[in-house]
mmCIF file with all atom_site columns, C-alpha atoms in Angstrom:
data_model
loop_
_atom_site.group_PDB
_atom_site.id
_atom_site.type_symbol
_atom_site.label_atom_id
_atom_site.label_alt_id
_atom_site.label_comp_id
_atom_site.label_asym_id
_atom_site.label_entity_id
_atom_site.label_seq_id
_atom_site.pdbx_PDB_ins_code
_atom_site.Cartn_x
_atom_site.Cartn_y
_atom_site.Cartn_z
_atom_site.occupancy
_atom_site.B_iso_or_equiv
_atom_site.pdbx_formal_charge
_atom_site.auth_seq_id
_atom_site.auth_comp_id
_atom_site.auth_asym_id
_atom_site.auth_atom_id
_atom_site.pdbx_PDB_model_num
ATOM 1   C CA . THR A 1 1   ? 154.899 156.895 67.896 1.00 44.00 ? 1   THR A CA 1
ATOM 2   C CA . LYS A 1 2   ? 154.905 153.652 65.973 1.00 66.00 ? 2   LYS A CA 1
ATOM 3   C CA . THR A 1 3   ? 157.087 150.822 67.220 1.00 85.00 ? 3   THR A CA 1
ATOM 4   C CA . ALA A 1 4   ? 159.701 149.315 64.893 1.00 83.00 ? 4   ALA A CA 1
ATOM 5   C CA . GLN A 1 5   ? 157.488 146.231 64.463 1.00 86.00 ? 5   GLN A CA 1
ATOM 6   C CA . GLU A 1 6   ? 154.492 148.384 63.508 1.00 90.00 ? 6   GLU A CA 1
ATOM 7   C CA . GLU A 1 7   ? 156.634 150.317 61.000 1.00 91.00 ? 7   GLU A CA 1
ATOM 8   C CA . LEU A 1 8   ? 157.814 147.010 59.573 1.00 91.00 ? 8   LEU A CA 1
ATOM 9   C CA . GLU A 1 9   ? 154.285 145.676 59.179 1.00 92.00 ? 9   GLU A CA 1
ATOM 10  C CA . ALA A 1 10  ? 153.211 148.925 57.487 1.00 93.00 ? 10  ALA A CA 1
ATOM 11  C CA . LEU A 1 11  ? 156.086 148.682 54.985 1.00 94.00 ? 11  LEU A CA 1
ATOM 12  C CA . ARG A 1 12  ? 155.208 145.054 54.244 1.00 93.00 ? 12  ARG A CA 1
ATOM 13  C CA . ALA A 1 13  ? 151.543 145.988 53.739 1.00 95.00 ? 13  ALA A CA 1
ATOM 14  C CA . LYS A 1 14  ? 152.602 148.630 51.185 1.00 95.00 ? 14  LYS A CA 1
ATOM 15  C CA . GLY A 1 15  ? 154.894 146.160 49.428 1.00 95.00 ? 15  GLY A CA 1
ATOM 16  C CA . ASP A 1 16  ? 157.885 148.423 50.041 1.00 96.00 ? 16  ASP A CA 1
ATOM 17  C CA . ARG A 1 17  ? 160.630 145.796 49.897 1.00 97.00 ? 17  ARG A CA 1
ATOM 18  C CA . ARG A 1 18  ? 163.542 148.234 50.170 1.00 97.00 ? 18  ARG A CA 1
ATOM 19  C CA . GLY A 1 19  ? 161.918 149.978 53.127 1.00 96.00 ? 19  GLY A CA 1
ATOM 20  C CA . GLU A 1 20  ? 161.256 146.616 54.776 1.00 96.00 ? 20  GLU A CA 1
ATOM 21  C CA . ALA A 1 21  ? 164.875 145.516 54.317 1.00 97.00 ? 21  ALA A CA 1
ATOM 22  C CA . SER A 1 22  ? 166.208 148.833 55.602 1.00 96.00 ? 22  SER A CA 1
ATOM 23  C CA . MET A 1 23  ? 164.040 148.581 58.710 1.00 95.00 ? 23  MET A CA 1
ATOM 24  C CA . LEU A 1 24  ? 165.136 144.976 59.324 1.00 96.00 ? 24  LEU A CA 1
ATOM 25  C CA . LEU A 1 25  ? 168.785 145.992 58.992 1.00 96.00 ? 25  LEU A CA 1
ATOM 26  C CA . SER A 1 26  ? 168.267 148.919 61.348 1.00 93.00 ? 26  SER A CA 1
ATOM 27  C CA . CYS A 1 27  ? 166.686 146.603 63.936 1.00 90.00 ? 27  CYS A CA 1
ATOM 28  C CA . ALA A 1 28  ? 169.652 144.209 63.648 1.00 91.00 ? 28  ALA A CA 1
ATOM 29  C CA . GLU A 1 29  ? 172.178 147.024 64.062 1.00 89.00 ? 29  GLU A CA 1
ATOM 30  C CA . VAL A 1 30  ? 170.385 148.468 67.084 1.00 85.00 ? 30  VAL A CA 1
ATOM 31  C CA . ALA A 1 31  ? 170.065 145.044 68.731 1.00 76.00 ? 31  ALA A CA 1
ATOM 32  C CA . THR A 1 32  ? 173.814 144.406 68.509 1.00 75.00 ? 32  THR A CA 1
ATOM 33  C CA . GLY A 1 33  ? 175.047 147.974 68.889 1.00 68.00 ? 33  GLY A CA 1
ATOM 34  C CA . THR A 1 34  ? 177.698 149.264 71.262 1.00 53.00 ? 34  THR A CA 1
ATOM 35  C CA . VAL A 1 35  ? 175.423 149.128 74.317 1.00 51.00 ? 35  VAL A CA 1
ATOM 36  C CA . PRO A 1 36  ? 176.653 146.400 76.697 1.00 54.00 ? 36  PRO A CA 1
ATOM 37  C CA . GLY A 1 37  ? 174.358 143.681 77.965 1.00 59.00 ? 37  GLY A CA 1
ATOM 38  C CA . VAL A 1 38  ? 172.975 142.347 74.680 1.00 68.00 ? 38  VAL A CA 1
ATOM 39  C CA . SER A 1 39  ? 171.005 139.201 75.510 1.00 79.00 ? 39  SER A CA 1
ATOM 40  C CA . TYR A 1 40  ? 171.087 135.899 73.665 1.00 80.00 ? 40  TYR A CA 1
ATOM 41  C CA . ALA A 1 41  ? 167.489 136.482 72.517 1.00 83.00 ? 41  ALA A CA 1
ATOM 42  C CA . GLU A 1 42  ? 168.402 139.929 71.140 1.00 84.00 ? 42  GLU A CA 1
ATOM 43  C CA . SER A 1 43  ? 171.368 138.578 69.211 1.00 86.00 ? 43  SER A CA 1
ATOM 44  C CA . GLU A 1 44  ? 169.163 135.787 67.819 1.00 89.00 ? 44  GLU A CA 1
ATOM 45  C CA . ARG A 1 45  ? 166.594 138.355 66.638 1.00 90.00 ? 45  ARG A CA 1
ATOM 46  C CA . ALA A 1 46  ? 169.406 140.406 65.095 1.00 91.00 ? 46  ALA A CA 1
ATOM 47  C CA . ILE A 1 47  ? 170.646 137.372 63.150 1.00 93.00 ? 47  ILE A CA 1
ATOM 48  C CA . GLN A 1 48  ? 167.131 136.691 61.859 1.00 94.00 ? 48  GLN A CA 1
ATOM 49  C CA . SER A 1 49  ? 166.535 140.350 60.899 1.00 95.00 ? 49  SER A CA 1
ATOM 50  C CA . ALA A 1 50  ? 169.914 140.750 59.162 1.00 96.00 ? 50  ALA A CA 1
ATOM 51  C CA . THR A 1 51  ? 169.434 137.470 57.278 1.00 97.00 ? 51  THR A CA 1
ATOM 52  C CA . GLU A 1 52  ? 165.973 138.520 56.039 1.00 97.00 ? 52  GLU A CA 1
ATOM 53  C CA . ALA A 1 53  ? 167.259 141.959 55.060 1.00 97.00 ? 53  ALA A CA 1
ATOM 54  C CA . ARG A 1 54  ? 170.173 140.443 53.180 1.00 98.00 ? 54  ARG A CA 1
ATOM 55  C CA . GLU A 1 55  ? 167.896 138.220 51.104 1.00 98.00 ? 55  GLU A CA 1
ATOM 56  C CA . ILE A 1 56  ? 165.748 141.211 50.110 1.00 98.00 ? 56  ILE A CA 1
ATOM 57  C CA . PHE A 1 57  ? 168.717 143.393 49.165 1.00 98.00 ? 57  PHE A CA 1
ATOM 58  C CA . ARG A 1 58  ? 170.224 140.510 47.198 1.00 97.00 ? 58  ARG A CA 1
ATOM 59  C CA . THR A 1 59  ? 166.926 140.153 45.292 1.00 97.00 ? 59  THR A CA 1
ATOM 60  C CA . LEU A 1 60  ? 167.017 143.912 44.615 1.00 97.00 ? 60  LEU A CA 1
ATOM 61  C CA . GLY A 1 61  ? 170.616 143.653 43.377 1.00 97.00 ? 61  GLY A CA 1
ATOM 62  C CA . ASP A 1 62  ? 171.901 146.144 45.972 1.00 97.00 ? 62  ASP A CA 1
ATOM 63  C CA . GLN A 1 63  ? 175.347 144.811 46.862 1.00 97.00 ? 63  GLN A CA 1
ATOM 64  C CA . LYS A 1 64  ? 176.323 147.693 49.161 1.00 96.00 ? 64  LYS A CA 1
ATOM 65  C CA . MET A 1 65  ? 173.308 147.106 51.380 1.00 97.00 ? 65  MET A CA 1
ATOM 66  C CA . GLU A 1 66  ? 173.769 143.341 51.196 1.00 98.00 ? 66  GLU A CA 1
ATOM 67  C CA . ALA A 1 67  ? 177.306 143.897 52.510 1.00 97.00 ? 67  ALA A CA 1
ATOM 68  C CA . ALA A 1 68  ? 175.918 146.034 55.353 1.00 97.00 ? 68  ALA A CA 1
ATOM 69  C CA . CYS A 1 69  ? 173.656 143.125 56.300 1.00 97.00 ? 69  CYS A CA 1
ATOM 70  C CA . LEU A 1 70  ? 176.612 140.724 56.265 1.00 97.00 ? 70  LEU A CA 1
ATOM 71  C CA . THR A 1 71  ? 178.556 143.072 58.544 1.00 96.00 ? 71  THR A CA 1
ATOM 72  C CA . ALA A 1 72  ? 175.587 143.208 60.931 1.00 95.00 ? 72  ALA A CA 1
ATOM 73  C CA . LEU A 1 73  ? 175.453 139.404 60.824 1.00 94.00 ? 73  LEU A CA 1
ATOM 74  C CA . ALA A 1 74  ? 179.160 139.165 61.661 1.00 93.00 ? 74  ALA A CA 1
ATOM 75  C CA . THR A 1 75  ? 178.556 141.349 64.715 1.00 91.00 ? 75  THR A CA 1
ATOM 76  C CA . ALA A 1 76  ? 175.433 139.464 65.791 1.00 90.00 ? 76  ALA A CA 1
ATOM 77  C CA . PHE A 1 77  ? 177.128 136.055 65.564 1.00 90.00 ? 77  PHE A CA 1
ATOM 78  C CA . VAL A 1 78  ? 179.647 136.985 68.283 1.00 86.00 ? 78  VAL A CA 1
ATOM 79  C CA . ARG A 1 79  ? 177.339 138.845 70.699 1.00 80.00 ? 79  ARG A CA 1
ATOM 80  C CA . SER A 1 80  ? 176.080 136.979 73.779 1.00 64.00 ? 80  SER A CA 1
ATOM 81  C CA . ARG A 1 81  ? 176.665 133.469 72.492 1.00 67.00 ? 81  ARG A CA 1
ATOM 82  C CA . PRO A 1 82  ? 176.735 130.494 74.878 1.00 69.00 ? 82  PRO A CA 1
ATOM 83  C CA . LYS A 1 83  ? 180.252 129.030 75.247 1.00 68.00 ? 83  LYS A CA 1
ATOM 84  C CA . PRO A 1 84  ? 179.523 125.755 73.371 1.00 72.00 ? 84  PRO A CA 1
ATOM 85  C CA . GLN A 1 85  ? 178.495 127.854 70.334 1.00 78.00 ? 85  GLN A CA 1
ATOM 86  C CA . GLN A 1 86  ? 181.303 130.419 70.411 1.00 80.00 ? 86  GLN A CA 1
ATOM 87  C CA . VAL A 1 87  ? 183.866 128.651 68.206 1.00 81.00 ? 87  VAL A CA 1
ATOM 88  C CA . GLN A 1 88  ? 181.341 127.833 65.485 1.00 86.00 ? 88  GLN A CA 1
ATOM 89  C CA . GLU A 1 89  ? 179.707 131.258 65.659 1.00 89.00 ? 89  GLU A CA 1
ATOM 90  C CA . CYS A 1 90  ? 183.091 132.991 65.352 1.00 90.00 ? 90  CYS A CA 1
ATOM 91  C CA . LYS A 1 91  ? 183.744 131.014 62.178 1.00 90.00 ? 91  LYS A CA 1
ATOM 92  C CA . ARG A 1 92  ? 180.347 132.063 60.796 1.00 92.00 ? 92  ARG A CA 1
ATOM 93  C CA . ALA A 1 93  ? 181.031 135.673 61.809 1.00 93.00 ? 93  ALA A CA 1
ATOM 94  C CA . TYR A 1 94  ? 184.424 135.740 60.095 1.00 94.00 ? 94  TYR A CA 1
ATOM 95  C CA . ALA A 1 95  ? 182.992 134.187 56.931 1.00 95.00 ? 95  ALA A CA 1
ATOM 96  C CA . ALA A 1 96  ? 180.221 136.837 56.869 1.00 96.00 ? 96  ALA A CA 1
ATOM 97  C CA . GLY A 1 97  ? 182.850 139.558 57.343 1.00 96.00 ? 97  GLY A CA 1
ATOM 98  C CA . GLN A 1 98  ? 184.955 138.217 54.481 1.00 96.00 ? 98  GLN A CA 1
ATOM 99  C CA . GLU A 1 99  ? 181.913 138.090 52.204 1.00 97.00 ? 99  GLU A CA 1
ATOM 100 C CA . ALA A 1 100 ? 180.982 141.652 53.172 1.00 97.00 ? 100 ALA A CA 1
ATOM 101 C CA . LEU A 1 101 ? 184.547 142.792 52.513 1.00 97.00 ? 101 LEU A CA 1
ATOM 102 C CA . ALA A 1 102 ? 184.546 141.284 49.021 1.00 97.00 ? 102 ALA A CA 1
ATOM 103 C CA . LEU A 1 103 ? 181.261 143.033 48.175 1.00 97.00 ? 103 LEU A CA 1
ATOM 104 C CA . VAL A 1 104 ? 182.245 146.479 49.466 1.00 97.00 ? 104 VAL A CA 1
ATOM 105 C CA . ARG A 1 105 ? 185.617 146.335 47.755 1.00 97.00 ? 105 ARG A CA 1
ATOM 106 C CA . SER A 1 106 ? 184.015 145.394 44.444 1.00 96.00 ? 106 SER A CA 1
ATOM 107 C CA . ASN A 1 107 ? 181.756 148.454 44.848 1.00 95.00 ? 107 ASN A CA 1
ATOM 108 C CA . ALA A 1 108 ? 184.496 150.821 46.087 1.00 95.00 ? 108 ALA A CA 1
ATOM 109 C CA . ASP A 1 109 ? 182.499 151.415 49.290 1.00 96.00 ? 109 ASP A CA 1
ATOM 110 C CA . ARG A 1 110 ? 185.225 152.648 51.653 1.00 97.00 ? 110 ARG A CA 1
ATOM 111 C CA . ARG A 1 111 ? 182.923 153.290 54.609 1.00 97.00 ? 111 ARG A CA 1
ATOM 112 C CA . GLY A 1 112 ? 181.409 149.825 54.263 1.00 97.00 ? 112 GLY A CA 1
ATOM 113 C CA . GLU A 1 113 ? 184.920 148.391 53.992 1.00 97.00 ? 113 GLU A CA 1
ATOM 114 C CA . ALA A 1 114 ? 185.963 150.000 57.291 1.00 98.00 ? 114 ALA A CA 1
ATOM 115 C CA . LYS A 1 115 ? 182.848 148.649 59.025 1.00 96.00 ? 115 LYS A CA 1
ATOM 116 C CA . ALA A 1 116 ? 183.475 145.123 57.694 1.00 96.00 ? 116 ALA A CA 1
ATOM 117 C CA . LEU A 1 117 ? 187.123 145.250 58.769 1.00 97.00 ? 117 LEU A CA 1
ATOM 118 C CA . HIS A 1 118 ? 186.089 146.374 62.244 1.00 96.00 ? 118 HIS A CA 1
ATOM 119 C CA . ALA A 1 119 ? 183.614 143.483 62.521 1.00 94.00 ? 119 ALA A CA 1
ATOM 120 C CA . MET A 1 120 ? 186.359 141.060 61.480 1.00 95.00 ? 120 MET A CA 1
ATOM 121 C CA . ALA A 1 121 ? 188.703 142.544 64.090 1.00 96.00 ? 121 ALA A CA 1
ATOM 122 C CA . VAL A 1 122 ? 186.098 141.978 66.797 1.00 92.00 ? 122 VAL A CA 1
ATOM 123 C CA . THR A 1 123 ? 185.540 138.417 65.578 1.00 93.00 ? 123 THR A CA 1
ATOM 124 C CA . CYS A 1 124 ? 189.274 137.627 65.675 1.00 93.00 ? 124 CYS A CA 1
ATOM 125 C CA . SER A 1 125 ? 189.555 139.063 69.190 1.00 91.00 ? 125 SER A CA 1
ATOM 126 C CA . ARG A 1 126 ? 186.921 136.580 70.402 1.00 88.00 ? 126 ARG A CA 1
ATOM 127 C CA . GLN A 1 127 ? 188.905 133.601 69.092 1.00 87.00 ? 127 GLN A CA 1
ATOM 128 C CA . GLY A 1 128 ? 191.723 133.757 71.608 1.00 83.00 ? 128 GLY A CA 1
ATOM 129 C CA . ASP A 1 129 ? 195.115 135.399 71.974 1.00 85.00 ? 129 ASP A CA 1
ATOM 130 C CA . ASN A 1 130 ? 196.536 133.567 68.948 1.00 87.00 ? 130 ASN A CA 1
ATOM 131 C CA . MET A 1 131 ? 194.226 135.669 66.726 1.00 92.00 ? 131 MET A CA 1
ATOM 132 C CA . LEU A 1 132 ? 195.113 139.070 68.220 1.00 95.00 ? 132 LEU A CA 1
ATOM 133 C CA . THR A 1 133 ? 197.674 139.827 65.493 1.00 95.00 ? 133 THR A CA 1
ATOM 134 C CA . ASP A 1 134 ? 194.957 139.395 62.850 1.00 96.00 ? 134 ASP A CA 1
ATOM 135 C CA . ALA A 1 135 ? 192.492 141.416 64.949 1.00 96.00 ? 135 ALA A CA 1
ATOM 136 C CA . LEU A 1 136 ? 194.929 144.327 65.222 1.00 97.00 ? 136 LEU A CA 1
ATOM 137 C CA . ARG A 1 137 ? 195.717 144.160 61.511 1.00 97.00 ? 137 ARG A CA 1
ATOM 138 C CA . HIS A 1 138 ? 192.045 144.418 60.569 1.00 98.00 ? 138 HIS A CA 1
ATOM 139 C CA . ALA A 1 139 ? 191.442 147.246 63.070 1.00 98.00 ? 139 ALA A CA 1
ATOM 140 C CA . ARG A 1 140 ? 194.435 149.221 61.770 1.00 98.00 ? 140 ARG A CA 1
ATOM 141 C CA . GLU A 1 141 ? 193.205 148.793 58.198 1.00 98.00 ? 141 GLU A CA 1
ATOM 142 C CA . ALA A 1 142 ? 189.808 150.140 59.298 1.00 98.00 ? 142 ALA A CA 1
ATOM 143 C CA . LEU A 1 143 ? 191.508 153.031 61.129 1.00 98.00 ? 143 LEU A CA 1
ATOM 144 C CA . ALA A 1 144 ? 193.401 154.025 57.976 1.00 98.00 ? 144 ALA A CA 1
ATOM 145 C CA . ILE A 1 145 ? 190.120 154.226 56.046 1.00 98.00 ? 145 ILE A CA 1
ATOM 146 C CA . TRP A 1 146 ? 188.406 156.377 58.718 1.00 98.00 ? 146 TRP A CA 1
ATOM 147 C CA . GLN A 1 147 ? 191.414 158.710 58.574 1.00 98.00 ? 147 GLN A CA 1
ATOM 148 C CA . GLU A 1 148 ? 191.227 158.800 54.778 1.00 98.00 ? 148 GLU A CA 1
ATOM 149 C CA . LEU A 1 149 ? 187.504 159.684 55.015 1.00 98.00 ? 149 LEU A CA 1
ATOM 150 C CA . ASN A 1 150 ? 188.254 162.286 57.712 1.00 97.00 ? 150 ASN A CA 1
ATOM 151 C CA . ASP A 1 151 ? 185.602 160.671 59.926 1.00 96.00 ? 151 ASP A CA 1
ATOM 152 C CA . ARG A 1 152 ? 187.032 161.763 63.265 1.00 95.00 ? 152 ARG A CA 1
ATOM 153 C CA . ARG A 1 153 ? 184.436 160.106 65.508 1.00 94.00 ? 153 ARG A CA 1
ATOM 154 C CA . SER A 1 154 ? 184.840 156.729 63.795 1.00 95.00 ? 154 SER A CA 1
ATOM 155 C CA . GLU A 1 155 ? 188.617 157.193 63.901 1.00 97.00 ? 155 GLU A CA 1
ATOM 156 C CA . ALA A 1 156 ? 188.419 157.676 67.680 1.00 96.00 ? 156 ALA A CA 1
ATOM 157 C CA . LEU A 1 157 ? 186.182 154.622 68.136 1.00 95.00 ? 157 LEU A CA 1
ATOM 158 C CA . GLU A 1 158 ? 188.579 152.499 66.072 1.00 97.00 ? 158 GLU A CA 1
ATOM 159 C CA . LEU A 1 159 ? 191.529 153.757 68.129 1.00 97.00 ? 159 LEU A CA 1
ATOM 160 C CA . HIS A 1 160 ? 189.634 152.734 71.251 1.00 96.00 ? 160 HIS A CA 1
ATOM 161 C CA . ALA A 1 161 ? 189.032 149.275 69.761 1.00 96.00 ? 161 ALA A CA 1
ATOM 162 C CA . ILE A 1 162 ? 192.772 149.064 69.035 1.00 97.00 ? 162 ILE A CA 1
ATOM 163 C CA . ALA A 1 163 ? 193.566 150.112 72.624 1.00 97.00 ? 163 ALA A CA 1
ATOM 164 C CA . GLN A 1 164 ? 191.323 147.317 73.940 1.00 95.00 ? 164 GLN A CA 1
ATOM 165 C CA . LEU A 1 165 ? 193.059 144.782 71.678 1.00 96.00 ? 165 LEU A CA 1
ATOM 166 C CA . GLN A 1 166 ? 196.461 146.013 72.859 1.00 96.00 ? 166 GLN A CA 1
ATOM 167 C CA . MET A 1 167 ? 195.306 145.605 76.465 1.00 94.00 ? 167 MET A CA 1
ATOM 168 C CA . GLN A 1 168 ? 194.254 142.054 75.647 1.00 93.00 ? 168 GLN A CA 1
ATOM 169 C CA . ASP A 1 169 ? 197.736 141.521 74.133 1.00 93.00 ? 169 ASP A CA 1
ATOM 170 C CA . LYS A 1 170 ? 199.404 142.944 77.303 1.00 92.00 ? 170 LYS A CA 1
ATOM 171 C CA . ARG A 1 171 ? 200.865 145.868 75.335 1.00 93.00 ? 171 ARG A CA 1
ATOM 172 C CA . ILE A 1 172 ? 199.960 148.417 77.999 1.00 93.00 ? 172 ILE A CA 1
ATOM 173 C CA . ASP A 1 173 ? 202.084 151.352 76.767 1.00 93.00 ? 173 ASP A CA 1
ATOM 174 C CA . ASP A 1 174 ? 200.656 150.999 73.257 1.00 95.00 ? 174 ASP A CA 1
ATOM 175 C CA . ALA A 1 175 ? 197.134 150.767 74.688 1.00 95.00 ? 175 ALA A CA 1
ATOM 176 C CA . LEU A 1 176 ? 197.673 153.953 76.710 1.00 94.00 ? 176 LEU A CA 1
ATOM 177 C CA . GLU A 1 177 ? 198.840 155.806 73.613 1.00 95.00 ? 177 GLU A CA 1
ATOM 178 C CA . SER A 1 178 ? 195.880 154.621 71.501 1.00 96.00 ? 178 SER A CA 1
ATOM 179 C CA . ALA A 1 179 ? 193.320 155.385 74.216 1.00 95.00 ? 179 ALA A CA 1
ATOM 180 C CA . GLN A 1 180 ? 194.793 158.854 74.854 1.00 94.00 ? 180 GLN A CA 1
ATOM 181 C CA . GLU A 1 181 ? 194.628 159.626 71.135 1.00 96.00 ? 181 GLU A CA 1
ATOM 182 C CA . ALA A 1 182 ? 191.009 158.427 71.016 1.00 95.00 ? 182 ALA A CA 1
ATOM 183 C CA . ALA A 1 183 ? 190.111 160.594 74.027 1.00 93.00 ? 183 ALA A CA 1
ATOM 184 C CA . THR A 1 184 ? 191.736 163.654 72.444 1.00 93.00 ? 184 THR A CA 1
ATOM 185 C CA . ILE A 1 185 ? 189.767 163.236 69.224 1.00 94.00 ? 185 ILE A CA 1
ATOM 186 C CA . LEU A 1 186 ? 186.471 162.730 71.098 1.00 92.00 ? 186 LEU A CA 1
ATOM 187 C CA . GLN A 1 187 ? 187.126 165.967 72.991 1.00 90.00 ? 187 GLN A CA 1
ATOM 188 C CA . GLU A 1 188 ? 187.466 167.725 69.610 1.00 89.00 ? 188 GLU A CA 1
ATOM 189 C CA . VAL A 1 189 ? 184.224 166.309 68.219 1.00 87.00 ? 189 VAL A CA 1
ATOM 190 C CA . LYS A 1 190 ? 182.146 166.597 71.395 1.00 73.00 ? 190 LYS A CA 1
ATOM 191 C CA . GLY A 1 191 ? 178.381 166.408 71.214 1.00 61.00 ? 191 GLY A CA 1
ATOM 192 C CA . GLY A 1 192 ? 175.664 163.871 70.538 1.00 52.00 ? 192 GLY A CA 1
ATOM 193 C CA . ARG A 1 193 ? 176.711 160.262 71.112 1.00 55.00 ? 193 ARG A CA 1
ATOM 194 C CA . GLY A 1 194 ? 180.275 161.279 72.008 1.00 51.00 ? 194 GLY A CA 1
ATOM 195 C CA . GLN A 1 195 ? 179.667 161.390 75.761 1.00 60.00 ? 195 GLN A CA 1
ATOM 196 C CA . GLY A 1 196 ? 179.003 157.669 76.132 1.00 68.00 ? 196 GLY A CA 1
ATOM 197 C CA . HIS A 1 197 ? 181.996 156.827 73.962 1.00 81.00 ? 197 HIS A CA 1
ATOM 198 C CA . GLU A 1 198 ? 184.172 159.223 75.932 1.00 85.00 ? 198 GLU A CA 1
ATOM 199 C CA . ALA A 1 199 ? 183.279 157.462 79.184 1.00 87.00 ? 199 ALA A CA 1
ATOM 200 C CA . ALA A 1 200 ? 184.222 154.088 77.677 1.00 88.00 ? 200 ALA A CA 1
ATOM 201 C CA . VAL A 1 201 ? 187.579 155.432 76.452 1.00 91.00 ? 201 VAL A CA 1
ATOM 202 C CA . LEU A 1 202 ? 188.324 156.964 79.860 1.00 89.00 ? 202 LEU A CA 1
ATOM 203 C CA . SER A 1 203 ? 187.494 153.626 81.490 1.00 91.00 ? 203 SER A CA 1
ATOM 204 C CA . THR A 1 204 ? 190.053 151.906 79.227 1.00 91.00 ? 204 THR A CA 1
ATOM 205 C CA . LEU A 1 205 ? 192.612 154.622 80.034 1.00 88.00 ? 205 LEU A CA 1
ATOM 206 C CA . VAL A 1 206 ? 192.156 154.124 83.777 1.00 89.00 ? 206 VAL A CA 1
ATOM 207 C CA . GLN A 1 207 ? 192.400 150.340 83.385 1.00 89.00 ? 207 GLN A CA 1
ATOM 208 C CA . ALA A 1 208 ? 195.626 150.706 81.373 1.00 89.00 ? 208 ALA A CA 1
ATOM 209 C CA . LEU A 1 209 ? 197.141 153.064 83.958 1.00 87.00 ? 209 LEU A CA 1
ATOM 210 C CA . ILE A 1 210 ? 196.305 150.625 86.781 1.00 89.00 ? 210 ILE A CA 1
ATOM 211 C CA . GLU A 1 211 ? 197.842 147.699 84.896 1.00 85.00 ? 211 GLU A CA 1
ATOM 212 C CA . LYS A 1 212 ? 200.938 149.758 84.063 1.00 79.00 ? 212 LYS A CA 1
ATOM 213 C CA . LYS A 1 213 ? 201.361 150.676 87.742 1.00 76.00 ? 213 LYS A CA 1
ATOM 214 C CA . ASP A 1 214 ? 200.913 147.034 88.830 1.00 69.00 ? 214 ASP A CA 1
ATOM 215 C CA . PHE A 1 215 ? 203.467 145.891 86.249 1.00 65.00 ? 215 PHE A CA 1
ATOM 216 C CA . GLU A 1 216 ? 206.027 148.488 87.325 1.00 65.00 ? 216 GLU A CA 1
ATOM 217 C CA . GLN A 1 217 ? 205.630 147.467 90.960 1.00 56.00 ? 217 GLN A CA 1
#
């Protein structure tokens, strides 16, 4: 089986610019995916890959894919950054998210819009408690789109993101409700990647129940 780098070199050798950009974007998305423990080096590679992919898609005039690259950039900017860089990187991430949002909205790309809104929610959550209201607003906007698209798995993942934001905001009862709803949906759409997500949601549920018990005591 060819490695991603070998596939990339083969696409470049053939002069397949779209294929090259798609592979670069895929590498960026994998490097900053939902798996915990992303290293600084991995996030740096993701930024480089997403930036290269964006330039190619912009040259090709593909705004939807350019927006996808911007969303990947927004995610990469806030993953595993050293503390001195965090404030500046969050600003860069939010700017990338805003640019992605403008592109997807101009192209009526609802799925891309939800992904950009989610990235912006994550970025806001990393900027301190004073940005939690904005983070929750973006996440709820993304949730509404997933519901409109009837994408149940993405709806559950967004509900889990909302539950985590509500935990951060000390709104434990709201977090419990959101996490329980996410868990219920994941039970309905079981299979494939759902198991890992289900474990994460259950972890948030347990954490919320513990905090609720501590508060009541």
